Protein backbone atom coordinates (compact mmCIF):
# COMPACT_ATOMS: atom_id res chain seq x y z
CA UNK A 1 0.00 0.00 0.00
CA UNK A 2 1.40 3.39 -0.80
CA UNK A 3 1.99 5.82 1.98
CA UNK A 4 -1.00 8.04 1.31
CA UNK A 5 -3.40 5.22 0.52
CA UNK A 6 -6.99 6.04 -0.34
CA UNK A 7 -9.31 5.88 2.66
CA UNK A 8 -12.92 4.77 2.26
CA UNK A 9 -15.36 4.21 5.05
CA UNK A 10 -18.84 5.25 6.09
CA UNK A 11 -22.08 4.68 7.91
CA UNK A 12 -25.70 3.80 7.47
CA UNK A 13 -27.85 6.91 7.93
CA UNK A 14 -30.12 5.34 10.55
CA UNK A 15 -29.76 7.93 13.32
CA UNK A 16 -27.33 10.11 15.21
CA UNK A 17 -23.74 8.93 15.70
CA UNK A 18 -22.47 8.20 19.20
CA UNK A 19 -19.22 8.04 21.14
CA UNK A 20 -18.71 4.43 20.04
CA UNK A 21 -18.59 5.60 16.42
CA UNK A 22 -16.12 8.30 17.37
CA UNK A 23 -13.75 5.95 19.15
CA UNK A 24 -14.08 3.14 16.61
CA UNK A 25 -13.77 5.04 13.35
CA UNK A 26 -14.48 8.79 13.23
CA UNK A 27 -11.32 9.93 14.96
CA UNK A 28 -9.20 7.79 12.66
CA UNK A 29 -10.89 9.35 9.63
CA UNK A 30 -10.05 12.81 10.91
CA UNK A 31 -6.48 11.78 11.62
CA UNK A 32 -5.97 10.34 8.13
CA UNK A 33 -7.63 13.37 6.55
CA UNK A 34 -5.28 15.67 8.47
CA UNK A 35 -2.29 13.61 7.38
CA UNK A 36 -3.22 14.28 3.78
CA UNK A 37 -4.76 10.97 2.70
CA UNK A 38 -7.54 11.18 0.13
CA UNK A 39 -10.68 10.27 2.11
CA UNK A 40 -14.11 9.19 0.88
CA UNK A 41 -16.97 8.84 3.36
CA UNK A 42 -19.97 6.90 2.14
CA UNK A 43 -23.44 7.49 3.51
CA UNK A 44 -24.83 4.04 2.82
CA UNK A 45 -28.50 4.70 2.17
CA UNK A 46 -29.10 1.47 0.20
CA UNK A 47 -28.02 -0.41 3.29
CA UNK A 48 -30.72 1.20 5.41
CA UNK A 49 -33.24 -0.68 3.28
CA UNK A 50 -31.87 -4.05 4.42
CA UNK A 51 -33.12 -3.43 7.91
CA UNK A 52 -36.56 -2.21 7.11
CA UNK A 53 -37.45 -1.07 3.61
CA UNK A 54 -40.59 0.65 4.86
CA UNK A 55 -38.50 3.20 6.73
CA UNK A 56 -37.02 4.79 3.61
CA UNK A 57 -38.84 8.03 4.38
CA UNK A 58 -36.54 8.89 7.26
CA UNK A 59 -33.30 8.53 5.33
CA UNK A 60 -33.32 12.05 3.98
CA UNK A 61 -33.32 13.74 7.40
CA UNK A 62 -30.80 11.25 8.73
CA UNK A 63 -28.41 12.16 5.93
CA UNK A 64 -28.50 15.79 6.98
CA UNK A 65 -27.95 14.85 10.60
CA UNK A 66 -25.06 12.52 9.89
CA UNK A 67 -23.28 15.16 7.81
CA UNK A 68 -23.56 17.55 10.76
CA UNK A 69 -22.11 14.82 12.97
CA UNK A 70 -19.15 14.48 10.58
CA UNK A 71 -18.52 18.21 10.53
CA UNK A 72 -18.79 18.37 14.32
CA UNK A 73 -15.89 15.95 14.84
CA UNK A 74 -13.63 17.76 12.40
CA UNK A 75 -14.25 16.19 9.01
CA UNK A 76 -13.45 18.95 6.54
CA UNK A 77 -15.61 18.75 3.41
CA UNK A 78 -13.01 20.75 1.48
CA UNK A 79 -10.60 17.86 1.85
CA UNK A 80 -12.83 14.84 2.43
CA UNK A 81 -15.51 13.65 0.01
CA UNK A 82 -18.78 12.92 1.79
CA UNK A 83 -21.10 11.21 -0.67
CA UNK A 84 -24.39 9.33 -0.96
CA UNK A 85 -24.22 5.67 -1.98
CA UNK A 86 -27.43 5.58 -4.03
CA UNK A 87 -26.27 8.56 -6.13
CA UNK A 88 -23.17 6.82 -7.45
CA UNK A 89 -24.31 4.53 -10.23
CA UNK A 90 -20.88 2.89 -10.58
CA UNK A 91 -21.48 1.32 -7.16
CA UNK A 92 -24.75 -0.20 -8.29
CA UNK A 93 -23.19 -1.48 -11.51
CA UNK A 94 -20.23 -2.99 -9.68
CA UNK A 95 -22.58 -4.65 -7.20
CA UNK A 96 -24.16 -6.47 -10.14
CA UNK A 97 -20.79 -7.49 -11.57
CA UNK A 98 -19.45 -8.60 -8.18
CA UNK A 99 -22.60 -10.63 -7.48
CA UNK A 100 -21.78 -12.62 -10.62
CA UNK A 101 -18.27 -13.51 -9.50
CA UNK A 102 -18.88 -14.10 -5.78
CA UNK A 103 -19.32 -17.75 -4.81
CA UNK A 104 -22.49 -18.35 -2.80
CA UNK A 105 -20.49 -19.80 0.09
CA UNK A 106 -18.58 -16.55 0.62
CA UNK A 107 -21.84 -14.81 1.45
CA UNK A 108 -23.33 -17.70 3.38
CA UNK A 109 -20.51 -17.91 5.90
CA UNK A 110 -20.34 -14.21 6.79
CA UNK A 111 -20.32 -14.13 10.63
CA UNK A 112 -21.54 -10.53 10.87
CA UNK A 113 -24.56 -11.23 8.69
CA UNK A 114 -25.30 -14.28 10.83
CA UNK A 115 -24.98 -12.28 14.01
CA UNK A 116 -27.28 -9.56 12.64
CA UNK A 117 -29.87 -12.18 11.65
CA UNK A 118 -29.77 -13.66 15.13
CA UNK A 119 -30.08 -10.30 16.83
CA UNK A 120 -32.98 -9.29 14.65
CA UNK A 121 -34.88 -12.53 15.21
CA UNK A 122 -34.30 -12.28 18.95
CA UNK A 123 -35.45 -8.69 19.06
CA UNK A 124 -38.70 -9.63 17.34
CA UNK A 125 -39.20 -12.65 19.63
CA UNK A 126 -39.09 -15.15 16.77
CA UNK A 127 -35.68 -16.68 17.42
CA UNK A 128 -36.84 -20.06 18.71
CA UNK A 129 -39.89 -20.34 16.50
CA UNK A 130 -37.74 -20.82 13.44
CA UNK A 131 -36.24 -24.14 12.47
CA UNK A 132 -32.48 -24.39 12.70
CA UNK A 133 -30.94 -23.59 9.34
CA UNK A 134 -34.07 -21.83 8.05
CA UNK A 135 -33.25 -18.46 9.58
CA UNK A 136 -32.19 -16.90 6.33
CA UNK A 137 -35.59 -17.58 4.80
CA UNK A 138 -36.86 -14.77 7.03
CA UNK A 139 -34.66 -12.19 5.33
CA UNK A 140 -34.64 -10.42 2.01
CA UNK A 141 -32.09 -11.24 -0.66
CA UNK A 142 -30.83 -7.66 -0.36
CA UNK A 143 -30.03 -8.11 3.31
CA UNK A 144 -28.21 -11.34 2.68
CA UNK A 145 -26.08 -9.92 -0.11
CA UNK A 146 -25.39 -6.45 1.26
CA UNK A 147 -21.73 -7.36 1.89
CA UNK A 148 -21.31 -7.67 -1.89
CA UNK A 149 -22.69 -4.18 -2.31
CA UNK A 150 -20.32 -3.06 0.45
CA UNK A 151 -17.41 -4.48 -1.53
CA UNK A 152 -18.54 -2.24 -4.40
CA UNK A 153 -18.70 0.70 -1.94
CA UNK A 154 -15.04 0.20 -1.21
CA UNK A 155 -13.71 -0.80 -4.61
CA UNK A 156 -15.49 1.64 -6.93
CA UNK A 157 -12.89 4.26 -5.96
CA UNK A 158 -10.11 1.73 -5.29
CA UNK A 159 -10.26 2.17 -1.52
CA UNK A 160 -7.26 0.78 0.31
CA UNK A 161 -7.66 1.70 3.97
CA UNK A 162 -11.01 1.10 5.65
CA UNK A 163 -11.28 2.36 9.25
CA UNK A 164 -14.13 0.40 10.83
CA UNK A 165 -15.26 -1.36 13.98
CA UNK A 166 -14.38 -5.00 14.50
CA UNK A 167 -17.84 -6.21 13.39
CA UNK A 168 -17.14 -4.95 9.87
CA UNK A 169 -13.97 -6.98 9.40
CA UNK A 170 -15.63 -9.90 7.54
CA UNK A 171 -17.04 -7.42 5.03
CA UNK A 172 -13.65 -5.90 4.35
CA UNK A 173 -12.16 -9.36 3.96
CA UNK A 174 -14.88 -10.21 1.48
CA UNK A 175 -14.07 -7.04 -0.48
CA UNK A 176 -10.45 -8.15 -0.57
CA UNK A 177 -11.41 -11.61 -1.81
CA UNK A 178 -13.70 -10.16 -4.48
CA UNK A 179 -10.96 -7.76 -5.64
CA UNK A 180 -8.54 -10.69 -5.95
CA UNK A 181 -11.05 -12.81 -7.79
CA UNK A 182 -11.88 -10.07 -10.27
CA UNK A 183 -8.19 -9.43 -10.98
CA UNK A 184 -7.62 -13.19 -11.43
CA UNK A 185 -10.55 -13.81 -13.73
CA UNK A 186 -9.76 -10.90 -16.04
CA UNK A 187 -6.01 -11.18 -15.73
CA UNK A 188 -5.30 -7.54 -14.91
CA UNK A 189 -4.61 -5.72 -11.71
CA UNK A 190 -7.63 -3.43 -11.54
CA UNK A 191 -8.53 -3.48 -7.86
CA UNK A 192 -6.21 -3.00 -4.88
CA UNK A 193 -6.69 -5.28 -1.89
CA UNK A 194 -8.38 -3.13 0.75
CA UNK A 195 -7.47 -3.54 4.39
CA UNK A 196 -9.59 -2.93 7.46
CA UNK A 197 -8.07 -0.55 9.96
CA UNK A 198 -9.32 -1.59 13.37
CA UNK A 199 -8.28 0.04 16.61
CA UNK A 200 -7.36 -3.11 18.52
CA UNK A 201 -6.12 -1.11 21.50
CA UNK A 202 -9.55 0.30 22.29
CA UNK A 203 -12.20 -2.27 23.17
CA UNK A 204 -15.72 -1.48 22.12
CA UNK A 205 -17.25 1.18 24.37
CA UNK A 206 -19.88 -0.02 26.80
CA UNK A 207 -23.13 1.92 27.01
CA UNK A 208 -23.96 4.33 29.79
CA UNK A 209 -27.17 4.39 31.75
CA UNK A 210 -28.04 0.71 31.52
CA UNK A 211 -26.80 -2.80 32.08
CA UNK A 212 -26.60 -3.67 28.41
CA UNK A 213 -22.91 -3.81 27.94
CA UNK A 214 -22.12 -2.47 24.49
CA UNK A 215 -23.12 0.94 23.32
CA UNK A 216 -25.79 0.95 20.69
CA UNK A 217 -28.67 3.07 19.63
CA UNK A 218 -31.10 0.19 19.97
CA UNK A 219 -30.05 -0.61 23.54
CA UNK A 220 -30.91 2.96 24.53
CA UNK A 221 -27.59 3.43 26.32
CA UNK A 222 -25.64 5.47 23.80
CA UNK A 223 -24.10 8.89 24.35
CA UNK A 224 -24.72 10.74 21.12
CA UNK A 225 -22.28 13.28 19.77
CA UNK A 226 -25.21 15.69 19.65
CA UNK A 227 -26.42 15.08 23.24
CA UNK A 228 -26.62 18.22 25.41
CA UNK A 229 -24.22 18.16 28.35
CA UNK A 230 -26.89 17.81 31.05
CA UNK A 231 -28.26 14.74 29.26
CA UNK A 232 -24.79 13.18 29.28
CA UNK A 233 -24.39 14.00 32.96
CA UNK A 234 -27.68 12.19 33.68
CA UNK A 235 -26.67 9.17 31.62
CA UNK A 236 -23.40 9.01 33.51
CA UNK A 237 -25.20 9.05 36.88
CA UNK A 238 -27.03 5.79 36.22
CA UNK A 239 -24.05 4.08 34.57
CA UNK A 240 -22.79 0.86 36.10
CA UNK A 241 -19.33 0.65 37.66
CA UNK A 242 -17.30 -2.20 39.14
CA UNK A 243 -19.92 -4.27 41.04
CA UNK A 244 -17.33 -5.34 43.64
CA UNK A 245 -16.55 -1.78 44.65
CA UNK A 246 -19.40 -0.73 46.88
CA UNK A 247 -17.95 2.31 48.58
CA UNK A 248 -14.94 4.54 48.45
CA UNK A 249 -12.05 2.74 50.11
CA UNK A 250 -12.96 -0.63 48.53
CA UNK A 251 -10.40 -2.02 46.16
CA UNK A 252 -11.62 -1.55 42.58
CA UNK A 253 -11.14 -3.56 39.37
CA UNK A 254 -10.81 -1.03 36.56
CA UNK A 255 -10.47 -3.59 33.79
CA UNK A 256 -14.06 -4.78 34.17
CA UNK A 257 -15.53 -1.34 34.79
CA UNK A 258 -17.50 0.43 32.03
CA UNK A 259 -16.42 3.84 33.30
CA UNK A 260 -12.77 2.87 33.10
CA UNK A 261 -13.31 1.83 29.49
CA UNK A 262 -14.09 5.49 28.80
CA UNK A 263 -10.90 6.66 30.47
CA UNK A 264 -9.05 4.16 28.39
CA UNK A 265 -10.73 5.11 25.12
CA UNK A 266 -10.15 8.83 25.57
CA UNK A 267 -6.77 8.75 27.27
CA UNK A 268 -5.07 9.63 24.01
CA UNK A 269 -6.76 13.00 24.05
CA UNK A 270 -7.40 13.64 27.74
CA UNK A 271 -6.62 12.59 31.28
CA UNK A 272 -4.14 10.33 32.90
CA UNK A 273 -5.51 6.78 32.90
CA UNK A 274 -2.69 5.42 35.00
CA UNK A 275 -3.56 7.77 37.82
CA UNK A 276 -7.22 6.75 37.64
CA UNK A 277 -6.23 3.10 37.62
CA UNK A 278 -4.02 3.52 40.69
CA UNK A 279 -6.70 5.49 42.51
CA UNK A 280 -9.34 2.86 41.77
CA UNK A 281 -7.18 -0.12 42.66
CA UNK A 282 -5.93 1.40 45.90
CA UNK A 283 -9.41 2.48 46.94
CA UNK A 284 -8.43 6.14 47.12
CA UNK A 285 -10.70 7.11 44.24
CA UNK A 286 -14.41 6.46 44.73
CA UNK A 287 -16.75 5.70 41.83
CA UNK A 288 -18.69 8.91 42.21
CA UNK A 289 -15.50 11.01 42.11
CA UNK A 290 -14.28 8.98 39.21
CA UNK A 291 -17.47 9.64 37.23
CA UNK A 292 -17.34 13.33 38.06
CA UNK A 293 -13.78 13.54 36.89
CA UNK A 294 -14.60 11.64 33.72
CA UNK A 295 -17.33 14.13 33.02
CA UNK A 296 -15.38 17.26 33.95
CA UNK A 297 -11.97 16.34 32.55
CA UNK A 298 -12.92 14.29 29.51
CA UNK A 299 -16.49 14.24 28.29
CA UNK A 300 -17.36 17.87 28.92
CA UNK A 301 -14.39 19.45 27.10
CA UNK A 302 -14.68 16.89 24.33
CA UNK A 303 -18.40 17.38 23.78
CA UNK A 304 -18.14 21.15 24.07
CA UNK A 305 -15.62 21.26 21.26
CA UNK A 306 -17.92 19.12 19.14
CA UNK A 307 -20.89 21.26 20.03
CA UNK A 308 -19.16 24.40 18.99
CA UNK A 309 -18.26 23.02 15.57
CA UNK A 310 -21.80 21.77 15.15
CA UNK A 311 -23.23 25.20 15.91
CA UNK A 312 -20.98 26.83 13.34
CA UNK A 313 -21.95 24.15 10.80
CA UNK A 314 -25.66 24.46 11.51
CA UNK A 315 -25.40 28.17 11.00
CA UNK A 316 -23.18 28.31 7.96
CA UNK A 317 -22.82 24.97 6.17
CA UNK A 318 -24.88 24.07 3.10
CA UNK A 319 -25.41 20.37 3.75
CA UNK A 320 -26.64 19.43 0.28
CA UNK A 321 -23.82 21.37 -1.37
CA UNK A 322 -21.35 19.33 0.69
CA UNK A 323 -23.02 16.08 -0.35
CA UNK A 324 -23.04 17.25 -3.94
CA UNK A 325 -19.33 18.05 -4.00
CA UNK A 326 -18.47 14.66 -2.51
CA UNK A 327 -20.89 12.76 -4.72
CA UNK A 328 -19.48 14.47 -7.81
CA UNK A 329 -15.98 13.38 -6.86
CA UNK A 330 -17.21 9.85 -6.15
CA UNK A 331 -18.90 9.66 -9.54
CA UNK A 332 -15.74 10.79 -11.30
CA UNK A 333 -13.71 8.12 -9.50
CA UNK A 334 -16.41 5.51 -10.13
CA UNK A 335 -16.72 6.21 -13.86
CA UNK A 336 -12.94 5.95 -14.27
CA UNK A 337 -12.88 2.57 -12.50
CA UNK A 338 -15.88 1.33 -14.43
CA UNK A 339 -14.27 2.24 -17.75
CA UNK A 340 -11.32 -0.01 -16.87
CA UNK A 341 -13.63 -2.76 -15.62
CA UNK A 342 -15.69 -2.69 -18.81
CA UNK A 343 -12.58 -2.73 -20.92
CA UNK A 344 -10.96 -5.76 -19.27
CA UNK A 345 -14.29 -7.57 -19.35
CA UNK A 346 -14.77 -6.70 -23.01
CA UNK A 347 -18.15 -5.07 -22.39
CA UNK A 348 -17.06 -1.57 -23.39
CA UNK A 349 -19.70 -1.00 -26.07
CA UNK A 350 -19.96 2.16 -28.14
CA UNK A 351 -22.09 4.86 -26.60
CA UNK A 352 -25.66 3.65 -26.92
CA UNK A 353 -27.71 6.34 -25.31
CA UNK A 354 -27.72 10.11 -25.06
CA UNK A 355 -29.25 10.20 -21.61
CA UNK A 356 -26.15 8.90 -19.87
N1 LIG B 1 -21.87 -1.52 7.06
C1 LIG B 1 -21.34 -0.30 7.63
C2 LIG B 1 -22.01 -0.10 8.99
O1 LIG B 1 -23.09 -0.60 9.22
C3 LIG B 1 -21.56 0.93 6.77
C4 LIG B 1 -20.86 0.85 5.44
C5 LIG B 1 -21.45 0.78 4.22
C6 LIG B 1 -19.46 0.85 5.21
N2 LIG B 1 -20.53 0.72 3.24
C7 LIG B 1 -19.29 0.76 3.79
C8 LIG B 1 -18.33 0.88 6.04
C9 LIG B 1 -18.02 0.69 3.23
C10 LIG B 1 -17.07 0.83 5.45
C11 LIG B 1 -16.92 0.72 4.05
O2 LIG B 1 -21.46 0.60 9.81
CSV table of N, CA, C and O in Angstrom, one decimal, residues 7-12 17-35 37 39-43 66 69-70 72-76 80 150 154 161-169 172 195-205 215 225 265-266 268-269 302 306:
chain,number,residue,atom,x,y,z
A,7,UNK,N,-8.5,6.3,1.5
A,7,UNK,CA,-9.3,5.9,2.7
A,7,UNK,C,-10.8,5.9,2.3
A,7,UNK,O,-11.3,6.9,1.7
A,8,UNK,N,-11.5,4.8,2.5
A,8,UNK,CA,-12.9,4.8,2.3
A,8,UNK,C,-13.6,4.1,3.4
A,8,UNK,O,-13.2,3.0,3.9
A,9,UNK,N,-14.5,4.8,4.0
A,9,UNK,CA,-15.4,4.2,5.0
A,9,UNK,C,-16.7,5.0,5.1
A,9,UNK,O,-16.9,5.9,4.4
A,10,UNK,N,-17.6,4.5,6.0
A,10,UNK,CA,-18.8,5.2,6.1
A,10,UNK,C,-19.8,4.6,7.0
A,10,UNK,O,-19.5,3.7,7.8
A,11,UNK,N,-21.1,5.1,6.9
A,11,UNK,CA,-22.1,4.7,7.9
A,11,UNK,C,-23.4,4.5,7.2
A,11,UNK,O,-23.7,5.1,6.2
A,12,UNK,N,-24.3,3.8,7.9
A,12,UNK,CA,-25.7,3.8,7.5
A,12,UNK,C,-26.4,5.0,8.1
A,12,UNK,O,-26.2,5.2,9.3
A,17,UNK,N,-24.9,9.7,15.4
A,17,UNK,CA,-23.7,8.9,15.7
A,17,UNK,C,-23.4,9.1,17.2
A,17,UNK,O,-23.7,10.2,17.8
A,18,UNK,N,-22.8,8.1,17.8
A,18,UNK,CA,-22.5,8.2,19.2
A,18,UNK,C,-21.0,8.1,19.5
A,18,UNK,O,-20.2,7.9,18.6
A,19,UNK,N,-20.6,8.1,20.8
A,19,UNK,CA,-19.2,8.0,21.1
A,19,UNK,C,-18.5,6.8,20.6
A,19,UNK,O,-17.3,6.8,20.4
A,20,UNK,N,-19.3,5.7,20.6
A,20,UNK,CA,-18.7,4.4,20.0
A,20,UNK,C,-18.2,4.6,18.6
A,20,UNK,O,-17.2,4.1,18.2
A,21,UNK,N,-19.0,5.3,17.8
A,21,UNK,CA,-18.6,5.6,16.4
A,21,UNK,C,-17.3,6.5,16.4
A,21,UNK,O,-16.4,6.3,15.6
A,22,UNK,N,-17.3,7.4,17.3
A,22,UNK,CA,-16.1,8.3,17.4
A,22,UNK,C,-14.8,7.5,17.7
A,22,UNK,O,-13.8,7.6,17.0
A,23,UNK,N,-14.9,6.7,18.7
A,23,UNK,CA,-13.8,5.9,19.1
A,23,UNK,C,-13.4,4.9,18.1
A,23,UNK,O,-12.2,4.7,17.8
A,24,UNK,N,-14.4,4.3,17.5
A,24,UNK,CA,-14.1,3.1,16.6
A,24,UNK,C,-13.6,3.6,15.2
A,24,UNK,O,-12.9,2.8,14.6
A,25,UNK,N,-14.1,4.7,14.7
A,25,UNK,CA,-13.8,5.0,13.4
A,25,UNK,C,-13.6,6.5,13.1
A,25,UNK,O,-12.7,6.9,12.3
A,26,UNK,N,-14.5,7.4,13.6
A,26,UNK,CA,-14.5,8.8,13.2
A,26,UNK,C,-13.1,9.5,13.5
A,26,UNK,O,-12.6,10.2,12.7
A,27,UNK,N,-12.6,9.2,14.7
A,27,UNK,CA,-11.3,9.9,15.0
A,27,UNK,C,-10.2,9.5,14.0
A,27,UNK,O,-9.3,10.3,13.8
A,28,UNK,N,-10.2,8.2,13.6
A,28,UNK,CA,-9.2,7.8,12.7
A,28,UNK,C,-9.4,8.5,11.3
A,28,UNK,O,-8.4,8.8,10.6
A,29,UNK,N,-10.6,8.7,10.9
A,29,UNK,CA,-10.9,9.4,9.6
A,29,UNK,C,-10.3,10.8,9.7
A,29,UNK,O,-9.7,11.2,8.7
A,30,UNK,N,-10.5,11.4,10.8
A,30,UNK,CA,-10.0,12.8,10.9
A,30,UNK,C,-8.5,12.8,10.9
A,30,UNK,O,-7.9,13.6,10.2
A,31,UNK,N,-7.9,11.9,11.6
A,31,UNK,CA,-6.5,11.8,11.6
A,31,UNK,C,-5.9,11.6,10.2
A,31,UNK,O,-5.0,12.2,9.8
A,32,UNK,N,-6.5,10.6,9.5
A,32,UNK,CA,-6.0,10.3,8.1
A,32,UNK,C,-6.2,11.5,7.2
A,32,UNK,O,-5.3,11.9,6.4
A,33,UNK,N,-7.4,12.2,7.3
A,33,UNK,CA,-7.6,13.4,6.5
A,33,UNK,C,-6.6,14.4,6.8
A,33,UNK,O,-6.0,15.0,5.9
A,34,UNK,N,-6.2,14.6,8.1
A,34,UNK,CA,-5.3,15.7,8.5
A,34,UNK,C,-3.9,15.3,8.1
A,34,UNK,O,-3.0,16.2,7.9
A,35,UNK,N,-3.6,14.0,7.9
A,35,UNK,CA,-2.3,13.6,7.4
A,35,UNK,C,-2.2,13.7,5.9
A,35,UNK,O,-1.1,13.4,5.3
A,37,UNK,N,-4.2,12.1,3.5
A,37,UNK,CA,-4.8,11.0,2.7
A,37,UNK,C,-6.0,11.4,1.9
A,37,UNK,O,-6.8,12.2,2.5
A,39,UNK,N,-9.7,11.0,1.3
A,39,UNK,CA,-10.7,10.3,2.1
A,39,UNK,C,-12.1,10.4,1.5
A,39,UNK,O,-12.5,11.5,1.1
A,40,UNK,N,-12.7,9.2,1.3
A,40,UNK,CA,-14.1,9.2,0.9
A,40,UNK,C,-14.9,8.6,2.0
A,40,UNK,O,-14.6,7.6,2.6
A,41,UNK,N,-16.1,9.3,2.3
A,41,UNK,CA,-17.0,8.8,3.4
A,41,UNK,C,-18.3,8.6,2.7
A,41,UNK,O,-18.9,9.5,2.1
A,42,UNK,N,-18.7,7.3,2.8
A,42,UNK,CA,-20.0,6.9,2.1
A,42,UNK,C,-21.1,6.9,3.1
A,42,UNK,O,-21.0,6.4,4.2
A,43,UNK,N,-22.2,7.6,2.7
A,43,UNK,CA,-23.4,7.5,3.5
A,43,UNK,C,-24.3,6.4,2.8
A,43,UNK,O,-24.8,6.6,1.7
A,66,UNK,N,-26.4,13.2,9.8
A,66,UNK,CA,-25.1,12.5,9.9
A,66,UNK,C,-24.0,13.4,9.3
A,66,UNK,O,-22.8,13.4,9.8
A,69,UNK,N,-23.0,15.6,12.0
A,69,UNK,CA,-22.1,14.8,13.0
A,69,UNK,C,-20.7,14.8,12.4
A,69,UNK,O,-19.7,15.0,13.2
A,70,UNK,N,-20.5,14.5,11.2
A,70,UNK,CA,-19.2,14.5,10.6
A,70,UNK,C,-18.4,15.8,10.8
A,70,UNK,O,-17.3,15.9,11.2
A,72,UNK,N,-19.0,18.0,12.9
A,72,UNK,CA,-18.8,18.4,14.3
A,72,UNK,C,-17.5,17.7,14.9
A,72,UNK,O,-17.0,18.2,15.8
A,73,UNK,N,-17.1,16.6,14.3
A,73,UNK,CA,-15.9,15.9,14.8
A,73,UNK,C,-14.6,16.4,14.1
A,73,UNK,O,-13.5,15.9,14.4
A,74,UNK,N,-14.8,17.2,13.1
A,74,UNK,CA,-13.6,17.8,12.4
A,74,UNK,C,-13.4,17.2,11.0
A,74,UNK,O,-12.3,17.4,10.4
A,75,UNK,N,-14.4,16.5,10.4
A,75,UNK,CA,-14.2,16.2,9.0
A,75,UNK,C,-14.4,17.5,8.2
A,75,UNK,O,-15.3,18.3,8.5
A,76,UNK,N,-13.5,17.7,7.3
A,76,UNK,CA,-13.4,18.9,6.5
A,76,UNK,C,-13.9,18.6,5.1
A,76,UNK,O,-13.2,18.0,4.4
A,80,UNK,N,-12.3,16.2,2.4
A,80,UNK,CA,-12.8,14.8,2.4
A,80,UNK,C,-14.1,14.8,1.6
A,80,UNK,O,-14.9,15.7,1.7
A,150,UNK,N,-21.3,-3.8,-0.3
A,150,UNK,CA,-20.3,-3.1,0.4
A,150,UNK,C,-18.9,-3.2,-0.2
A,150,UNK,O,-18.1,-2.3,-0.1
A,154,UNK,N,-16.5,0.0,-1.5
A,154,UNK,CA,-15.0,0.2,-1.2
A,154,UNK,C,-14.2,0.2,-2.5
A,154,UNK,O,-13.3,1.0,-2.7
A,161,UNK,N,-7.6,1.7,2.5
A,161,UNK,CA,-7.7,1.7,4.0
A,161,UNK,C,-9.1,1.9,4.4
A,161,UNK,O,-9.7,2.9,4.0
A,162,UNK,N,-9.6,1.0,5.2
A,162,UNK,CA,-11.0,1.1,5.6
A,162,UNK,C,-11.1,1.1,7.2
A,162,UNK,O,-11.1,0.1,7.8
A,163,UNK,N,-11.2,2.3,7.8
A,163,UNK,CA,-11.3,2.4,9.2
A,163,UNK,C,-12.7,2.0,9.7
A,163,UNK,O,-13.7,2.7,9.3
A,164,UNK,N,-12.8,0.9,10.4
A,164,UNK,CA,-14.1,0.4,10.8
A,164,UNK,C,-14.0,-0.3,12.2
A,164,UNK,O,-12.9,-0.6,12.7
A,165,UNK,N,-15.2,-0.6,12.8
A,165,UNK,CA,-15.3,-1.4,14.0
A,165,UNK,C,-15.0,-2.8,13.6
A,165,UNK,O,-15.2,-3.2,12.5
A,166,UNK,N,-14.7,-3.6,14.7
A,166,UNK,CA,-14.4,-5.0,14.5
A,166,UNK,C,-15.5,-5.8,13.8
A,166,UNK,O,-15.2,-6.7,13.0
A,167,UNK,N,-16.7,-5.4,14.0
A,167,UNK,CA,-17.8,-6.2,13.4
A,167,UNK,C,-17.8,-6.1,11.9
A,167,UNK,O,-18.4,-7.0,11.2
A,168,UNK,N,-17.2,-5.1,11.3
A,168,UNK,CA,-17.1,-4.9,9.9
A,168,UNK,C,-16.0,-5.7,9.2
A,168,UNK,O,-15.9,-5.8,8.0
A,169,UNK,N,-15.1,-6.3,10.0
A,169,UNK,CA,-14.0,-7.0,9.4
A,169,UNK,C,-14.3,-8.0,8.3
A,169,UNK,O,-13.7,-8.1,7.3
A,172,UNK,N,-14.8,-6.4,5.0
A,172,UNK,CA,-13.6,-5.9,4.3
A,172,UNK,C,-12.8,-7.1,3.8
A,172,UNK,O,-12.3,-7.0,2.7
A,195,UNK,N,-7.7,-3.0,3.1
A,195,UNK,CA,-7.5,-3.5,4.4
A,195,UNK,C,-8.3,-2.8,5.4
A,195,UNK,O,-8.3,-1.6,5.4
A,196,UNK,N,-8.9,-3.6,6.4
A,196,UNK,CA,-9.6,-2.9,7.5
A,196,UNK,C,-8.6,-2.3,8.4
A,196,UNK,O,-7.5,-2.9,8.6
A,197,UNK,N,-8.9,-1.1,8.9
A,197,UNK,CA,-8.1,-0.5,10.0
A,197,UNK,C,-8.9,-0.6,11.2
A,197,UNK,O,-10.0,0.0,11.3
A,198,UNK,N,-8.5,-1.4,12.2
A,198,UNK,CA,-9.3,-1.6,13.4
A,198,UNK,C,-8.5,-1.2,14.6
A,198,UNK,O,-7.3,-1.6,14.7
A,199,UNK,N,-9.0,-0.4,15.4
A,199,UNK,CA,-8.3,0.0,16.6
A,199,UNK,C,-8.3,-1.1,17.7
A,199,UNK,O,-9.3,-1.1,18.5
A,200,UNK,N,-7.4,-1.9,17.6
A,200,UNK,CA,-7.4,-3.1,18.5
A,200,UNK,C,-7.1,-2.7,20.0
A,200,UNK,O,-7.3,-3.5,20.9
A,201,UNK,N,-6.5,-1.5,20.1
A,201,UNK,CA,-6.1,-1.1,21.5
A,201,UNK,C,-7.3,-0.6,22.3
A,201,UNK,O,-7.2,-0.4,23.5
A,202,UNK,N,-8.4,-0.2,21.6
A,202,UNK,CA,-9.6,0.3,22.3
A,202,UNK,C,-10.7,-0.7,22.2
A,202,UNK,O,-11.3,-0.8,21.1
A,203,UNK,N,-11.1,-1.4,23.2
A,203,UNK,CA,-12.2,-2.3,23.2
A,203,UNK,C,-13.5,-1.5,22.9
A,203,UNK,O,-13.5,-0.3,23.2
A,204,UNK,N,-14.5,-2.2,22.4
A,204,UNK,CA,-15.7,-1.5,22.1
A,204,UNK,C,-16.3,-0.8,23.4
A,204,UNK,O,-16.3,-1.4,24.5
A,205,UNK,N,-16.8,0.4,23.2
A,205,UNK,CA,-17.3,1.2,24.4
A,205,UNK,C,-18.5,0.6,24.9
A,205,UNK,O,-19.5,0.3,24.2
A,215,UNK,N,-22.4,-0.2,23.7
A,215,UNK,CA,-23.1,0.9,23.3
A,215,UNK,C,-23.8,0.8,22.0
A,215,UNK,O,-23.2,0.4,21.0
A,225,UNK,N,-23.2,12.1,19.9
A,225,UNK,CA,-22.3,13.3,19.8
A,225,UNK,C,-23.1,14.6,19.9
A,225,UNK,O,-22.5,15.6,20.3
A,265,UNK,N,-10.5,4.7,26.5
A,265,UNK,CA,-10.7,5.1,25.1
A,265,UNK,C,-10.3,6.5,24.8
A,265,UNK,O,-9.9,6.9,23.7
A,266,UNK,N,-10.4,7.4,25.8
A,266,UNK,CA,-10.2,8.8,25.6
A,266,UNK,C,-8.8,9.3,26.1
A,266,UNK,O,-8.5,10.5,26.0
A,268,UNK,N,-5.9,9.0,25.0
A,268,UNK,CA,-5.1,9.6,24.0
A,268,UNK,C,-5.2,11.1,24.0
A,268,UNK,O,-4.3,11.9,23.8
A,269,UNK,N,-6.5,11.6,24.1
A,269,UNK,CA,-6.8,13.0,24.1
A,269,UNK,C,-6.7,13.7,25.4
A,269,UNK,O,-6.3,14.8,25.5
A,302,UNK,N,-14.6,17.6,25.6
A,302,UNK,CA,-14.7,16.9,24.3
A,302,UNK,C,-16.0,17.3,23.6
A,302,UNK,O,-16.0,17.7,22.5
A,306,UNK,N,-17.1,19.6,20.2
A,306,UNK,CA,-17.9,19.1,19.1
A,306,UNK,C,-19.1,20.0,18.9
A,306,UNK,O,-19.6,20.3,17.8
